[in-house]
């Protein structure tokens, strides 16, 4: 499953491969395993000659799951987004990806999609689950929100219609993420034979945070999720948060599981040792001229806490003249959700902070922060592989696979600085240097400590981290998720 592209950590876009015409199956499919997610594993566009071609496979959750599905007989149900995808969806036939995965696209009108994706899923649920509402200005549940909530319902219904068609009798349906919280209740009513799982690649909020939602919406949400046979998260901590929300609203919790995803070490090594990556690595090493390298790779995403990371680095430079000019902070970020004003504003805040710190400390031959915002997965692998220190300091994160990819590809016994609020902390916390995400001063101290850690300790930590990071790679993870569904009672059996 890995491109270096964890279910949570990568951008909307781009994987490189030659576009080719999509391969439609000739007849509808009926599968024992159905995966559903908003964004699927392929994207369709019209090329310059007007031909329908399947372009890049989408990023985010999709590449991770796609590799786990290779060789399994499954159908993946995902939303049609581009005009070309809408045309393809109208044929009601599965399309086969390069990896042999069958994809059925769901037609949703642009208005409904916008309401569900932008207003509800990313503008509300994402902020709620990551604890990102400031509460002074947001959230605001006005008439527009209630209309969008209707749109979210109908978006979920459209998925139910397609899942119903492609799921064989008694099939297992694995529904991913917060875009599709309401699919479970309709499936339980209409297809009680199915085994259904909702797997959240995000964190979950506390009952106190959930209480910002209008009560009717919160109840519909928690009821909807609880109508699945199983609800899964990457860590016990988010399971517990969800359980507490069910109790607070007096809803019967379904079977709850924590199944932490690990990374596919062999695949990561293959990519990071390609000729092209090796060449770029050599270029970076020679550009650094022996300076230490702090590195991060993230989506441009408010929950990733990029600005505070820069502020902590600034404190390090401020307090230690000897380090100035001897350490570089590389930040490789991927554009994300640019249709949301909060994301555009956060991008500007990142750029401004980097610029300000560079203006303060740069000299003729040295720039302290090298910020790049582009879809460039290989550049991230290169950075992760030569980093002396890898900084992963999210405000809150479902898992955070960069924290696992880093130790696998790193060639310098790099030290991992990890937020206590990342799901990955449950597995990697002991071998990393822990930081509290809002504590900039504490993060600066962790950066200094990481830069000074004795070689023997770096080596020992790095070895243990890379073992822990590759526990339960994607294929095993999916097998466990499916098995958890089989152990639960069918969703409609009350
Ligand atoms: C992140 C989250 C995933 C989510 C994805 C959607 O990667 O961790 O849980 O599915 O975002 O991203 P998108 O680019 O489709 O909004």
Tab-separated table of C-alpha atoms in Angstrom, residues 14 25 33 55 84 100 115 178 190 218 234 251 270 293 322 336 340 353-354 376 387 390 394 397 440 443 445 463 485:
chain	number	residue	atom	x	y	z
A	14	UNK	CA	-0.649	13.027	-8.129
A	25	UNK	CA	-15.881	-4.208	-17.405
A	33	UNK	CA	-15.674	-7.396	-0.442
A	55	UNK	CA	-4.777	9.823	-15.203
A	84	UNK	CA	-14.954	12.830	-17.109
A	100	UNK	CA	-6.642	-4.859	-11.070
A	115	UNK	CA	-22.261	20.441	0.588
A	178	UNK	CA	-16.022	10.826	7.910
A	190	UNK	CA	-31.941	-2.395	3.187
A	218	UNK	CA	-24.808	14.843	16.870
A	234	UNK	CA	-6.118	3.294	14.386
A	251	UNK	CA	-26.677	5.225	21.907
A	270	UNK	CA	11.973	-0.019	-3.413
A	293	UNK	CA	19.045	18.497	8.620
A	322	UNK	CA	26.741	28.093	17.178
A	336	UNK	CA	-4.476	20.232	0.089
A	340	UNK	CA	-11.524	25.719	1.840
A	353	UNK	CA	6.428	32.325	9.044
A	354	UNK	CA	9.146	30.717	6.905
A	376	UNK	CA	6.372	15.608	-5.014
A	387	UNK	CA	17.200	13.755	7.972
A	390	UNK	CA	12.196	14.168	11.690
A	394	UNK	CA	0.312	17.441	14.712
A	397	UNK	CA	-3.915	12.879	14.119
A	440	UNK	CA	6.645	25.656	21.197
A	443	UNK	CA	9.384	21.556	20.940
A	445	UNK	CA	13.999	21.813	23.612
A	463	UNK	CA	16.483	0.326	14.972
A	485	UNK	CA	-16.462	-7.572	10.409
